[in-house]
Short mmCIF file of C-alpha atoms in Angstrom, two decimals:
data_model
loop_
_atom_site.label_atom_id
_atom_site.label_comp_id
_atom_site.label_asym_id
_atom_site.label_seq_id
_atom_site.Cartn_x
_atom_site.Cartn_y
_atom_site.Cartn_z
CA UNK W 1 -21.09 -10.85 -15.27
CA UNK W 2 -21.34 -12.78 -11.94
CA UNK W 3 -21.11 -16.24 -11.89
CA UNK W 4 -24.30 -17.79 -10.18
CA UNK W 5 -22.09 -20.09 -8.14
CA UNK W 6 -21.75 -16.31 -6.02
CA UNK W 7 -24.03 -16.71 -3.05
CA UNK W 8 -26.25 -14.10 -1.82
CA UNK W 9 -25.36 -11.46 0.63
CA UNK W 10 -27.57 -13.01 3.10
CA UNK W 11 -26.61 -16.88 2.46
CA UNK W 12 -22.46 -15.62 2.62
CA UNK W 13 -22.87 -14.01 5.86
CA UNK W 14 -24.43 -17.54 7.06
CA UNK W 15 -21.85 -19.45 5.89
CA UNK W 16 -19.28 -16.95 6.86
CA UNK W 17 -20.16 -17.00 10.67
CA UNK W 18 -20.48 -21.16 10.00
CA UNK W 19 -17.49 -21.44 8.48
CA UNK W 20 -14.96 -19.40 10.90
CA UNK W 21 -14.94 -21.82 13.09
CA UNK W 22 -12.80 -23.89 11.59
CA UNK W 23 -10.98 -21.23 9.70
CA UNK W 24 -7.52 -22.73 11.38
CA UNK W 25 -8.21 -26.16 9.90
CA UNK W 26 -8.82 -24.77 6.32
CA UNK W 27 -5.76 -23.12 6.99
CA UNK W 28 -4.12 -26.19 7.61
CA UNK W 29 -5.67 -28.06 4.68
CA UNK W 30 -4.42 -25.37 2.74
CA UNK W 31 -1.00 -25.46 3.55
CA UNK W 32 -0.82 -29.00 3.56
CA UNK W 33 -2.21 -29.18 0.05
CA UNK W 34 0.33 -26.43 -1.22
CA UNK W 35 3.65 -28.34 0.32
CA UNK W 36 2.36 -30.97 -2.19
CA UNK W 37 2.66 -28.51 -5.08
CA UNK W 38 -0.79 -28.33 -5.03
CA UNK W 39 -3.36 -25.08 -6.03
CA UNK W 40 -6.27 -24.04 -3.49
CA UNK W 41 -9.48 -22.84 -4.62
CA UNK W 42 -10.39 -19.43 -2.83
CA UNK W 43 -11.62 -20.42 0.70
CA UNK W 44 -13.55 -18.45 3.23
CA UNK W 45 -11.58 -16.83 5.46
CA UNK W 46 -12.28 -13.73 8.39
CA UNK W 47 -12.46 -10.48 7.54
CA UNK W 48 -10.12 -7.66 8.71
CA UNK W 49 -11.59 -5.79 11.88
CA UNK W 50 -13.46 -2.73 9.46
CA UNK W 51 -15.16 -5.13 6.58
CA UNK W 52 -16.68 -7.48 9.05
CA UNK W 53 -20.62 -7.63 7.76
CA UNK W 54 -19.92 -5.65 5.16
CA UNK W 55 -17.78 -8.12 2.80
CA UNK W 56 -17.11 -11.76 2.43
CA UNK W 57 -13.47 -12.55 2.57
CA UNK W 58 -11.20 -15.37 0.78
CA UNK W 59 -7.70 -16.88 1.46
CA UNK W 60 -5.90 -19.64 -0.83
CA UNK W 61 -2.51 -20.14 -2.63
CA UNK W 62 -1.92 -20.14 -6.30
CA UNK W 63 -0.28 -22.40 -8.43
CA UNK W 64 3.39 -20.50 -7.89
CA UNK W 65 3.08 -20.87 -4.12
CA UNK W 66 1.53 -17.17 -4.01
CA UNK W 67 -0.77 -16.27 -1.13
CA UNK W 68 -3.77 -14.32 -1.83
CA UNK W 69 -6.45 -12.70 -0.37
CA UNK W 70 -9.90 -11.45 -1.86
CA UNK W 71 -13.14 -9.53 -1.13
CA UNK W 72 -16.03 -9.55 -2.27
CA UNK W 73 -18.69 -6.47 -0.62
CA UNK W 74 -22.25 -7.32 0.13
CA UNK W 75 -22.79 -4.43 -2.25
CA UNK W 76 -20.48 -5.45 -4.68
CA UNK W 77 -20.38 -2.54 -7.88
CA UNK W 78 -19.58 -5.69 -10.21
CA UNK W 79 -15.73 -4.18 -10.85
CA UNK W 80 -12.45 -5.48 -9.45
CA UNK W 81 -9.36 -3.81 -7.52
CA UNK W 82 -6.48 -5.80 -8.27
CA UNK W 83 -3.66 -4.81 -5.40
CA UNK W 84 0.33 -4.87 -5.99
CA UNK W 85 1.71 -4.39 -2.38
CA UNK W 86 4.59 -2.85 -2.02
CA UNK W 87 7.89 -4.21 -0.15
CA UNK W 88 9.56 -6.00 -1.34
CA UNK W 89 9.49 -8.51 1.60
CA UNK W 90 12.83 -10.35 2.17
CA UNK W 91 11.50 -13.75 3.35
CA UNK W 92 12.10 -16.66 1.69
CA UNK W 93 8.92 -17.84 1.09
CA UNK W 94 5.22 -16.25 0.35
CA UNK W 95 3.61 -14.68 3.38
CA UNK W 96 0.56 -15.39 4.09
CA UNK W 97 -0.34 -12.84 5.94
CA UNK W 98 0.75 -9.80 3.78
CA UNK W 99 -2.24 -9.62 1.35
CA UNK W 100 -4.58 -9.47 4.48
CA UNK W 101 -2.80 -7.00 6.29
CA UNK W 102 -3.04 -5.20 2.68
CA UNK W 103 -6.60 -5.66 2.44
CA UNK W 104 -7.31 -4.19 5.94
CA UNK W 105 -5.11 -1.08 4.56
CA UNK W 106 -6.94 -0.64 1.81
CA UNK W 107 -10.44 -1.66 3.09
CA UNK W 108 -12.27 1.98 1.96
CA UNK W 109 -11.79 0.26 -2.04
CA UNK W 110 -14.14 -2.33 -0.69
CA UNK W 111 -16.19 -0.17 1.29
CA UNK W 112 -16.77 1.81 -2.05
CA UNK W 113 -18.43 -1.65 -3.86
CA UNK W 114 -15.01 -2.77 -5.31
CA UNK W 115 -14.24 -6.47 -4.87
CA UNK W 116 -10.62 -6.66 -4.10
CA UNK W 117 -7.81 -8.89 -4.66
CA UNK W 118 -4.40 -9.20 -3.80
CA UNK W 119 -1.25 -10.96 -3.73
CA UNK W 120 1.39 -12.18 -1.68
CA UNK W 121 3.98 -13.03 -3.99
CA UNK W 122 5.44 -16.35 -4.44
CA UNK W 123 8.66 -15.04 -2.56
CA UNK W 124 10.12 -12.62 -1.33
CA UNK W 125 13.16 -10.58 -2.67
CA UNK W 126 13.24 -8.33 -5.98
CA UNK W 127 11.77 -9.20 -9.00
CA UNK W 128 9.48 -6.81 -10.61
CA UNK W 129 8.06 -9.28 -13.17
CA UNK W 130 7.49 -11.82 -10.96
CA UNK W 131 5.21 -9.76 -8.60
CA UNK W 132 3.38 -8.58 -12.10
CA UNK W 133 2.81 -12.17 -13.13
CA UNK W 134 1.57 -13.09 -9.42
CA UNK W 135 -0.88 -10.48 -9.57
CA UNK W 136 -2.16 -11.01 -12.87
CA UNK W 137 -2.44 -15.34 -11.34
CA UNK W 138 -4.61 -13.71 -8.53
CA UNK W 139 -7.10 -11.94 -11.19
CA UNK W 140 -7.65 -15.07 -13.24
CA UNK W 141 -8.22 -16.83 -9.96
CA UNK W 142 -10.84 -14.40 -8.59
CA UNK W 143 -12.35 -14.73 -12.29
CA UNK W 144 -12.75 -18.33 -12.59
CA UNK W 145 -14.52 -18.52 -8.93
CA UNK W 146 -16.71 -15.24 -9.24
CA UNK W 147 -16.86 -14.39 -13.38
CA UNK W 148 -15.53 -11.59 -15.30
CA UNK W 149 -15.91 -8.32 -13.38
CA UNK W 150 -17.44 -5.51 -15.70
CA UNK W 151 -14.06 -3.37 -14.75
CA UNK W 152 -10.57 -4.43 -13.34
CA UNK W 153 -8.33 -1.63 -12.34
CA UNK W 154 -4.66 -2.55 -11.23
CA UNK W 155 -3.69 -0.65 -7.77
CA UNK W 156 0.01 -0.40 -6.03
CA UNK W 157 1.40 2.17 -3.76
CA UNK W 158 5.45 2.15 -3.36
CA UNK W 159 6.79 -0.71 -4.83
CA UNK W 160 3.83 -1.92 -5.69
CA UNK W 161 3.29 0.98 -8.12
CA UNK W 162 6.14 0.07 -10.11
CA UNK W 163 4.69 -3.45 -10.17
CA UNK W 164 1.30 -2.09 -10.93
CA UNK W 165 2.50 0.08 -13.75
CA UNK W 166 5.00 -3.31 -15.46
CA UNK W 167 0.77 -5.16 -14.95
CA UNK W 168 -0.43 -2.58 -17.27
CA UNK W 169 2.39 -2.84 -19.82
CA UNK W 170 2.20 -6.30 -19.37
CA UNK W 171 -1.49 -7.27 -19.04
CA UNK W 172 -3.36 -4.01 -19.90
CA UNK W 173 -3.43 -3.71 -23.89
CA UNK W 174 -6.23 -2.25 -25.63
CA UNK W 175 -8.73 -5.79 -24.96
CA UNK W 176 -6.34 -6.45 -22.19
CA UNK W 177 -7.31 -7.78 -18.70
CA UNK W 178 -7.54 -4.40 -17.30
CA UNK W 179 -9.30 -1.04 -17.92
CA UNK W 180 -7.64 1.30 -15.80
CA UNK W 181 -4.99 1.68 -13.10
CA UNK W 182 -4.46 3.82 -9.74
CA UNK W 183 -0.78 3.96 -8.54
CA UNK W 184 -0.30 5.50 -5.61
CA UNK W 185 2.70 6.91 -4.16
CA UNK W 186 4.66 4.48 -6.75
CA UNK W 187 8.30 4.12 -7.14
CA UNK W 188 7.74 4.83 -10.88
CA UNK W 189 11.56 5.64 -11.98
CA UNK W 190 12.25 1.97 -12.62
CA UNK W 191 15.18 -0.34 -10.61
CA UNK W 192 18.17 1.04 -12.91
CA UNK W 193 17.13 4.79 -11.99
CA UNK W 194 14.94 4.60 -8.93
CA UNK W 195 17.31 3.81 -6.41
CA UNK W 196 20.28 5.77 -7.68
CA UNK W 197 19.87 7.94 -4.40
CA UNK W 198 20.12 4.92 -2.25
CA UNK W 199 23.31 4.03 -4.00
CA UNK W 200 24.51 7.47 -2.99
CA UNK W 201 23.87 6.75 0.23
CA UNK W 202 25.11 3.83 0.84
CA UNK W 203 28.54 5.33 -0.60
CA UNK W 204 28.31 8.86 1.53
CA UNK W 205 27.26 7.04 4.46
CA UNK W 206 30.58 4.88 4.39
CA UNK W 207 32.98 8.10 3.87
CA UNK W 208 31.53 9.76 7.02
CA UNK W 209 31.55 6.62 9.45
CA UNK W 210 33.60 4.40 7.74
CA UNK W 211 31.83 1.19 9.96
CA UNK W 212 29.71 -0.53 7.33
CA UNK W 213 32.24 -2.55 7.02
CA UNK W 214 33.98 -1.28 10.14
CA UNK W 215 37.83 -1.79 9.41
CA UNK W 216 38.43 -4.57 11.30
CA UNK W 217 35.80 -6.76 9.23
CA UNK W 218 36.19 -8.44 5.78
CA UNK W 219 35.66 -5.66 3.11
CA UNK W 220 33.55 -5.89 0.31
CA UNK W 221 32.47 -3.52 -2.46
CA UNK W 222 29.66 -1.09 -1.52
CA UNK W 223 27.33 -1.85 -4.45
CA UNK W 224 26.70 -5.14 -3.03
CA UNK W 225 24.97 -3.31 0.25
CA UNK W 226 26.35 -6.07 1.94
CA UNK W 227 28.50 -8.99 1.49
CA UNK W 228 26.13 -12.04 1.10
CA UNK W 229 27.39 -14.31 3.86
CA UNK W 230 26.80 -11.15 6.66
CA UNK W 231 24.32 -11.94 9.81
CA UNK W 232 24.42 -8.38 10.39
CA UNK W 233 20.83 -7.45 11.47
CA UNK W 234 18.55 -4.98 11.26
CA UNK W 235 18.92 -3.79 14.87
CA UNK W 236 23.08 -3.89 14.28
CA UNK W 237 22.74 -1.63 11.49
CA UNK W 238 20.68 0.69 13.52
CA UNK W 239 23.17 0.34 16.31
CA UNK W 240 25.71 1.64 13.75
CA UNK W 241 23.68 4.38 12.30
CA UNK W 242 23.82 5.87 16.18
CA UNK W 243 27.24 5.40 16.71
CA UNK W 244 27.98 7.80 13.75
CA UNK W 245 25.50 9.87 13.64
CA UNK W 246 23.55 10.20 17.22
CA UNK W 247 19.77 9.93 14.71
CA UNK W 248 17.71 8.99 17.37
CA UNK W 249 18.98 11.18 20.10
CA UNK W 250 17.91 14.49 20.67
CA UNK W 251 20.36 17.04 19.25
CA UNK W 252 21.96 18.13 22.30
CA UNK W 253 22.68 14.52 23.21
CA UNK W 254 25.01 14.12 20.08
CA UNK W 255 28.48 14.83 20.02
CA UNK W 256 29.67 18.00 17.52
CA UNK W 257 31.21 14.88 15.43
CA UNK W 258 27.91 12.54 15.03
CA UNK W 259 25.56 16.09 14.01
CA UNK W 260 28.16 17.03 11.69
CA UNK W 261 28.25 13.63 10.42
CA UNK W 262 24.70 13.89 10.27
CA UNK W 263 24.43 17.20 8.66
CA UNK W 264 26.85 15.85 5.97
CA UNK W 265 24.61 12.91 5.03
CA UNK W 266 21.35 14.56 5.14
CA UNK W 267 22.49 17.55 3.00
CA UNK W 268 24.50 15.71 0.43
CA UNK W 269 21.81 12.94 -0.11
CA UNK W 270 18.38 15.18 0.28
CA UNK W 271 17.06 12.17 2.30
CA UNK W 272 14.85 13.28 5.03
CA UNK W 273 15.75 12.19 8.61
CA UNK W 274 12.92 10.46 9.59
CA UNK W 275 13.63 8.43 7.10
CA UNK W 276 17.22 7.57 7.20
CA UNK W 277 17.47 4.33 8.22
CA UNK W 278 14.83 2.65 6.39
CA UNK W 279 16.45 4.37 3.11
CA UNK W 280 19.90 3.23 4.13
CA UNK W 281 18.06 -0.77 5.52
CA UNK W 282 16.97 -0.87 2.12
CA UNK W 283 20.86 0.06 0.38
CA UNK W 284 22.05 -2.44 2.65
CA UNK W 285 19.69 -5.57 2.79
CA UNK W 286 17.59 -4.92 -0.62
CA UNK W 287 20.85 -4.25 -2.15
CA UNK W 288 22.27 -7.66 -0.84
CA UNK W 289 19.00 -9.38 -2.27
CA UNK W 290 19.17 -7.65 -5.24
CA UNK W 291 23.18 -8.57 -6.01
CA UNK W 292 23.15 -12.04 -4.58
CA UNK W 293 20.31 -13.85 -5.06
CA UNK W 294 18.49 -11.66 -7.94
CA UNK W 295 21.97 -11.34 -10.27
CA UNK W 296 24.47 -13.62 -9.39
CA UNK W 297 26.91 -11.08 -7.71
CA UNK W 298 27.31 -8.92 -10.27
CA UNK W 299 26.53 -5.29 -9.86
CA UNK W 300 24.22 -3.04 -11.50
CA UNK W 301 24.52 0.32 -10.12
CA UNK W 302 27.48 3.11 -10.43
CA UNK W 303 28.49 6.13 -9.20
CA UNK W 304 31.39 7.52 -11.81
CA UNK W 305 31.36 10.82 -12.41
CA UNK W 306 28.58 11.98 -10.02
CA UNK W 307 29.20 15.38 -7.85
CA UNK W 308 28.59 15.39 -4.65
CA UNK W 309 27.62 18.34 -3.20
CA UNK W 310 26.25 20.30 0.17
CA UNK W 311 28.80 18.73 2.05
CA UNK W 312 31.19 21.08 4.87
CA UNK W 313 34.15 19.73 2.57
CA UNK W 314 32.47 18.29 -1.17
CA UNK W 315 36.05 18.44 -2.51
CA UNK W 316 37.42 15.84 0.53
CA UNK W 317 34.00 13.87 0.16
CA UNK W 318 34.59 13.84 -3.97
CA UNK W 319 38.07 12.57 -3.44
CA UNK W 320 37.62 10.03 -0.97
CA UNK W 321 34.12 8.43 -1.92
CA UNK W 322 34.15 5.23 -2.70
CA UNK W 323 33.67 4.45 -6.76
CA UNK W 324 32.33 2.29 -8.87
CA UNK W 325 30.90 1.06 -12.65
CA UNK W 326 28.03 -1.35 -13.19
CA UNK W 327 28.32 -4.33 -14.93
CA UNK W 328 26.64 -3.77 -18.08
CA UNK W 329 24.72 -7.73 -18.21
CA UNK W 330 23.30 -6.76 -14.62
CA UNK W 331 21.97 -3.19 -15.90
CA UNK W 332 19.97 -5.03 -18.93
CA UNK W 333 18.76 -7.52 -16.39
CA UNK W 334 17.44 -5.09 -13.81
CA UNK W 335 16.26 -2.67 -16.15
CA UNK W 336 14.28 -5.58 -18.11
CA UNK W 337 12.60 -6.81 -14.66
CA UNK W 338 11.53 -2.73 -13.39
CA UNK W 339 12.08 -0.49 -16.09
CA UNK W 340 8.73 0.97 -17.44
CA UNK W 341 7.99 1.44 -21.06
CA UNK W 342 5.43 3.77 -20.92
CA UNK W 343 3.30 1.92 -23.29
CA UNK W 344 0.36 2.15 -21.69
CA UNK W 345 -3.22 1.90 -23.69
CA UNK W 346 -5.40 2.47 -20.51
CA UNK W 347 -6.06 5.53 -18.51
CA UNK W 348 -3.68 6.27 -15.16
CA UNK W 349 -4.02 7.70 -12.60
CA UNK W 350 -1.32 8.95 -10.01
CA UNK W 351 -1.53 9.89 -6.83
CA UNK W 352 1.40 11.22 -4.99
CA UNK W 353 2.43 12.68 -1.50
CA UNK W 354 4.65 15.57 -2.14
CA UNK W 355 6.74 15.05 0.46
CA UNK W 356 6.74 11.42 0.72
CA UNK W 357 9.93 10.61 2.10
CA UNK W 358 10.70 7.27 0.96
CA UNK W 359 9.25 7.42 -2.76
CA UNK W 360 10.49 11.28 -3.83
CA UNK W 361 7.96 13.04 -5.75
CA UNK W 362 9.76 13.60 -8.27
CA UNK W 363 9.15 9.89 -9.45
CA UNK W 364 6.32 11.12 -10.82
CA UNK W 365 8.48 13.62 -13.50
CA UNK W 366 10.11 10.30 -14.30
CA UNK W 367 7.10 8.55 -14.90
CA UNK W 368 5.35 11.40 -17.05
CA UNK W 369 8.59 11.68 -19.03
CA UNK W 370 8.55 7.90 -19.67
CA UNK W 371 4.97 7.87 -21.49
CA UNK W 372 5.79 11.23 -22.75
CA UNK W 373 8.55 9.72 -24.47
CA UNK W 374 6.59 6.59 -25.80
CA UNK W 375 3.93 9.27 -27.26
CA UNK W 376 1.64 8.35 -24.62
CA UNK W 377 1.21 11.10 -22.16
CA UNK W 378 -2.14 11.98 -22.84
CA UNK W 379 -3.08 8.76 -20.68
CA UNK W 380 -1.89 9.89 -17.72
CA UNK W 381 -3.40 12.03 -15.17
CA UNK W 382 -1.12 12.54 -11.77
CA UNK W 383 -2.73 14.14 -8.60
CA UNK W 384 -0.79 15.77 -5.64
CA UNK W 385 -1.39 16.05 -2.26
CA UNK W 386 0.33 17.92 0.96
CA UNK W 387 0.73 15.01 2.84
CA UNK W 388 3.92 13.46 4.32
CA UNK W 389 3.63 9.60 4.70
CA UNK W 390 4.76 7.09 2.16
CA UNK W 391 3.12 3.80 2.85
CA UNK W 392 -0.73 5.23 3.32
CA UNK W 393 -2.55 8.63 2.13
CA UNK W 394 -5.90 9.37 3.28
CA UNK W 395 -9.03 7.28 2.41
CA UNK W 396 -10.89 10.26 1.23
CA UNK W 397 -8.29 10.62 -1.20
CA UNK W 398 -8.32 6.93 -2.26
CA UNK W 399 -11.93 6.60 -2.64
CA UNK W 400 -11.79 9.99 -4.61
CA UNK W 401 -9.12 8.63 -6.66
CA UNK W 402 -11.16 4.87 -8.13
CA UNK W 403 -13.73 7.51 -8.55
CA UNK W 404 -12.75 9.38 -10.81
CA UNK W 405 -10.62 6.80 -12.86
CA UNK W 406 -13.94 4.85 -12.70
CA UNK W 407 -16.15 7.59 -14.43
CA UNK W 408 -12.79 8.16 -16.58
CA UNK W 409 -13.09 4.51 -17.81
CA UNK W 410 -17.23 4.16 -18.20
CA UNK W 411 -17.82 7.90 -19.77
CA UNK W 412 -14.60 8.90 -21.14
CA UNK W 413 -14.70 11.66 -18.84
CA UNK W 414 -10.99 12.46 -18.32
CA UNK W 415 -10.42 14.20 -14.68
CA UNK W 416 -8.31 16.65 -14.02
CA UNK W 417 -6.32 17.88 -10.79
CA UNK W 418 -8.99 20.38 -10.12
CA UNK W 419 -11.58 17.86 -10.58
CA UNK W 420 -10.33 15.30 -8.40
CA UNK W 421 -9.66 17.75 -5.42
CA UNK W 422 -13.64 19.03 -5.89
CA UNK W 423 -14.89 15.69 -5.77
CA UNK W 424 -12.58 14.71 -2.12
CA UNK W 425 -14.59 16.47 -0.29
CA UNK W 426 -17.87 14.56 -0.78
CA UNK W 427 -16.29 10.85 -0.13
CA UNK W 428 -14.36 12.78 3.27
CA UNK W 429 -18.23 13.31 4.72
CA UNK W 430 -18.23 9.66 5.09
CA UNK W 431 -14.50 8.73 5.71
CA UNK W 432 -13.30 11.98 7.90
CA UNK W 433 -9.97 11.32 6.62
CA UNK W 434 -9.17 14.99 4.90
CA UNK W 435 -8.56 15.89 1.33
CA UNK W 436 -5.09 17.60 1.17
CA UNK W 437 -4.54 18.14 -3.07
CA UNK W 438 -2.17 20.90 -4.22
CA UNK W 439 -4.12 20.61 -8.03
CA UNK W 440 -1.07 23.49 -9.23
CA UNK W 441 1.77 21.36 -8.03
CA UNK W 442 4.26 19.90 -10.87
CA UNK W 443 7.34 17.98 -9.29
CA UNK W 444 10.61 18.87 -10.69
CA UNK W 445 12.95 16.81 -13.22
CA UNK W 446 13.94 13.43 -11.84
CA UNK W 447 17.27 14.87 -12.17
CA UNK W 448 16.88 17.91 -10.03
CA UNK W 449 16.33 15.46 -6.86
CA UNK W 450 18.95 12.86 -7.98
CA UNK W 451 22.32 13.16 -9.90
CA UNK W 452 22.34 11.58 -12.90
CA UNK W 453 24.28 9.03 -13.96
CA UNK W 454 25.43 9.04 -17.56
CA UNK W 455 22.21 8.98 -20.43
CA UNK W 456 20.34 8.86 -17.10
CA UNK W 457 18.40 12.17 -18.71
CA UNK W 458 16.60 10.37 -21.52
CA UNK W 459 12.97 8.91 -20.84
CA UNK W 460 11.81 5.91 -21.03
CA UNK W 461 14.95 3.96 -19.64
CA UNK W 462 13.82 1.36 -21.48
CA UNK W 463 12.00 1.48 -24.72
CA UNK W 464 9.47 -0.51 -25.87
CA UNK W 465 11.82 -1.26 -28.91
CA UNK W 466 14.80 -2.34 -26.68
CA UNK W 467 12.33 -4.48 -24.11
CA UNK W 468 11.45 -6.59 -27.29
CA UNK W 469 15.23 -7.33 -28.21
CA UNK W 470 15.91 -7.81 -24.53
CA UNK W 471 13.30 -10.16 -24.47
CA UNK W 472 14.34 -12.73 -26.96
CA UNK W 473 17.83 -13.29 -24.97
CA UNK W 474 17.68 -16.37 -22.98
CA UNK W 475 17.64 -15.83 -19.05
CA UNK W 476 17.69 -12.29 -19.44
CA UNK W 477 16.20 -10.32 -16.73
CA UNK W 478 15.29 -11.73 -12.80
CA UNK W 479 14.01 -15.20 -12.45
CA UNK W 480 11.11 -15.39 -10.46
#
């Protein structure tokens, strides 16, 4: 169903070329209207570089102070991809930019005949919920300007995955708002689990260098990545990083104390070393967000009774590790915001790099063991490929990927592995990209990649059962 209001290919790409012109004033308008508390309808706005005269493209901000962006192909299929972007972003305030760049990322879903729409966020900061409910305010918006699509599938890669996967708990019931969902790359253990290796981190990281806090500064517990009044920036925490450990010098530039240091860290925490210091940003700033500003300083993660091991001395790094138990009010309330159910009622589809270095595959044994435990594995479909980049796969892969969930949603025709990896190479004629599935890979157990933490071996982390009780408790969980 397509509104009539829709203009025709021809008459959009007339008004589009009209129109850009005074893109920057609309722009303006916008904002001005939205510092009065004030909703925008969808305006037209440029394209990114690749969907220029192929799509019509659409800016506004919602209701919550969200910015979105939305696409609608000259060619348009008549179904929607509704985009959870990963992150999260620290800044204050929406950015308006973010769902463009997103859309230019993900450009081959509208290349395919999807319309597209994402959001922004009305902040930035954690808050799984909150990013759920902003993308669900960006479907009814592109729904009351271009009618009901005949198909909505949620999409979200990192973060966004998690976020996509709370949309189709939250929004995707049996006559829900959505038919199907594609998370890619997703962070799919849930907040109380998922960043249980960052936590370890943060905690190894401080036995072997001992500078974050150095001594000399005020001290603070380690949970709270950083004490909340810090100016501590990214570049200083880089500059520490390379004091300790020499990262980004070339090994024979480091001193036998910074690669042993390094060795240490890297062994003990299975976190690749390309990817260090984002992992150990993240325990530091995200953790600070997360404390501070998301749960009132208390702390939500722990470390009792976990081994550490691969270390040139694990009984000196066991001993002198820094310790610590969560508060049990700030578990329920992270756990509430991320955790993941697995009551799903749609199909889903995964698709994960195996050695994504950011998101660990093994998210995905997580995530099957979550609907497996909610009696609703037989739902899920998850998809591996040899790649080794978090943030983007290849857009064979993608286009392969809304395909078959797509035919899996209009003929029942469940895909397998096998079947996905047969169909790549058709879609990479026309996108060059590569098609890199492993269709006999299985990840290990969550826990074989990170340590559990006490009844951290039981799936879903949250049930459905305990989400409804948690849900009737005033204020519980992340406000948005």
């Amino acid at each position: 169903m397509i509104r009539r209001s829709v203009p025709t290919p021809e008459r959009r790409r007339t008004t589009l070329a009209a129109l850009l012109a005074g893109a920057l004033a609309v722009g303006v308008l916008v904002g001005a209207s939205n510092a009065r508390g004030e909703s925008a309808e969808p305006a037209l706005a440029e394209c990114p570089a690749d969907l220029v005269g192929k799509a019509d493209c659409y800016t506004g901000r919602d209701a919550a102070g969200a910015y979105y962006a939305m696409a609608v192909p000259a060619d348009w299929n008549g179904s929607l991809v509704v985009h959870s972007h990963g992150g999260p972003d620290l800044g204050a305030e929406s950015d308006p930019a973010r769902s463009l760049d997103d859309l230019g990322r993900w450009s081959v879903m509208v290349k395919e005949g999807y319309a597209w729409a994402g959001s922004s966020y009305r902040r930035g900061g954690y808050g799984t919920r909150m990013a759920a409910a902003d993308t669900e305010s960006v479907r009814r918006l592109f729904v009351e300007e271009f009618g009901k699509p005949r198909r909505t599938y949620a999409h979200g890669q990192s973060w966004g995955g998690n976020v996509a996967a709370k949309v189709v708990e939250t929004y995707g019931g049996r006559k829900g708002a959505y038919d199907g969902a594609l998370l890619t790359n997703g962070v799919l253990g849930g907040g109380s689990r998922g960043y249980d290796y960052r936590v370890d981190l943060r905690v190894v990281y401080q036995y072997y260098c001992g500078n974050h806090p150095r001594p000399t500064e005020p001290q603070y517990p380690l949970w709270q990545g950083l004490r909340a009044d810090s100016t501590m920036t990214s570049a200083g925490l880089r500059a520490r990083l390379q004091e300790c450990t020499g990262f980004a010098s070339q090994p024979q530039q480091r001193t036998a104390l910074q690669q042993r240091n390094l060795d240490d860290i890297l062994a003990v925490t299975r976190i690749p070393e390309r990817t260090l210091e984002s992992h150990l940003r993240f325990a530091t700033f995200t953790f600070r967000d997360i404390v501070h500003e998301r749960l009132g300083g208390r702390n939500p993660f722990g470390n009792e009774g976990v081994r550490y091991s691969g270390s040139h001395d694990d009984e000196a790094l066991n001993a002198g590790v820094e310790r610590f138990a969560p508060d049990p009010t700030a578990v329920r309330d992270l756990s509430y915001d991320s955790d993941l159910t697995g009551k799903v009622s749609i199909p889903v589809l995964t698709l994960h790099a195996i050695d994504d270095p950011t998101a660990f595959v093994e998210h995905e044994a997580a995530y099957r063991a979550t609907l497996r435990g909610a009696g609703r594995e037989g739902r899920l479909v998850q998809t591996f490929t040899r790649e080794h980049e978090h943030s983007e796969l290849s857009d064979a892969e993608y286009a392969a990927s809304i395909s078959a969930l797509d035919a899996w949603v209009r003929k029942g025709r469940k895909p397998t592995p096998s079947s996905v990896a047969a169909s790549c190479g058709g879609f990479d004629e026309t996108y060059g990209t590569g098609c890199f599935y492993d269709p006999g890979f299985r990840p290990g157990p969550y826990a074989s990649r990170v340590e559990p933490r006490p009844g951290g071996l039981r799936w879903p982390a949250m049930t459905a059962g305990q989400e409804r009780v948690w849900s009737r408790i005033d204020g519980v969980g992340i406000a948005p």
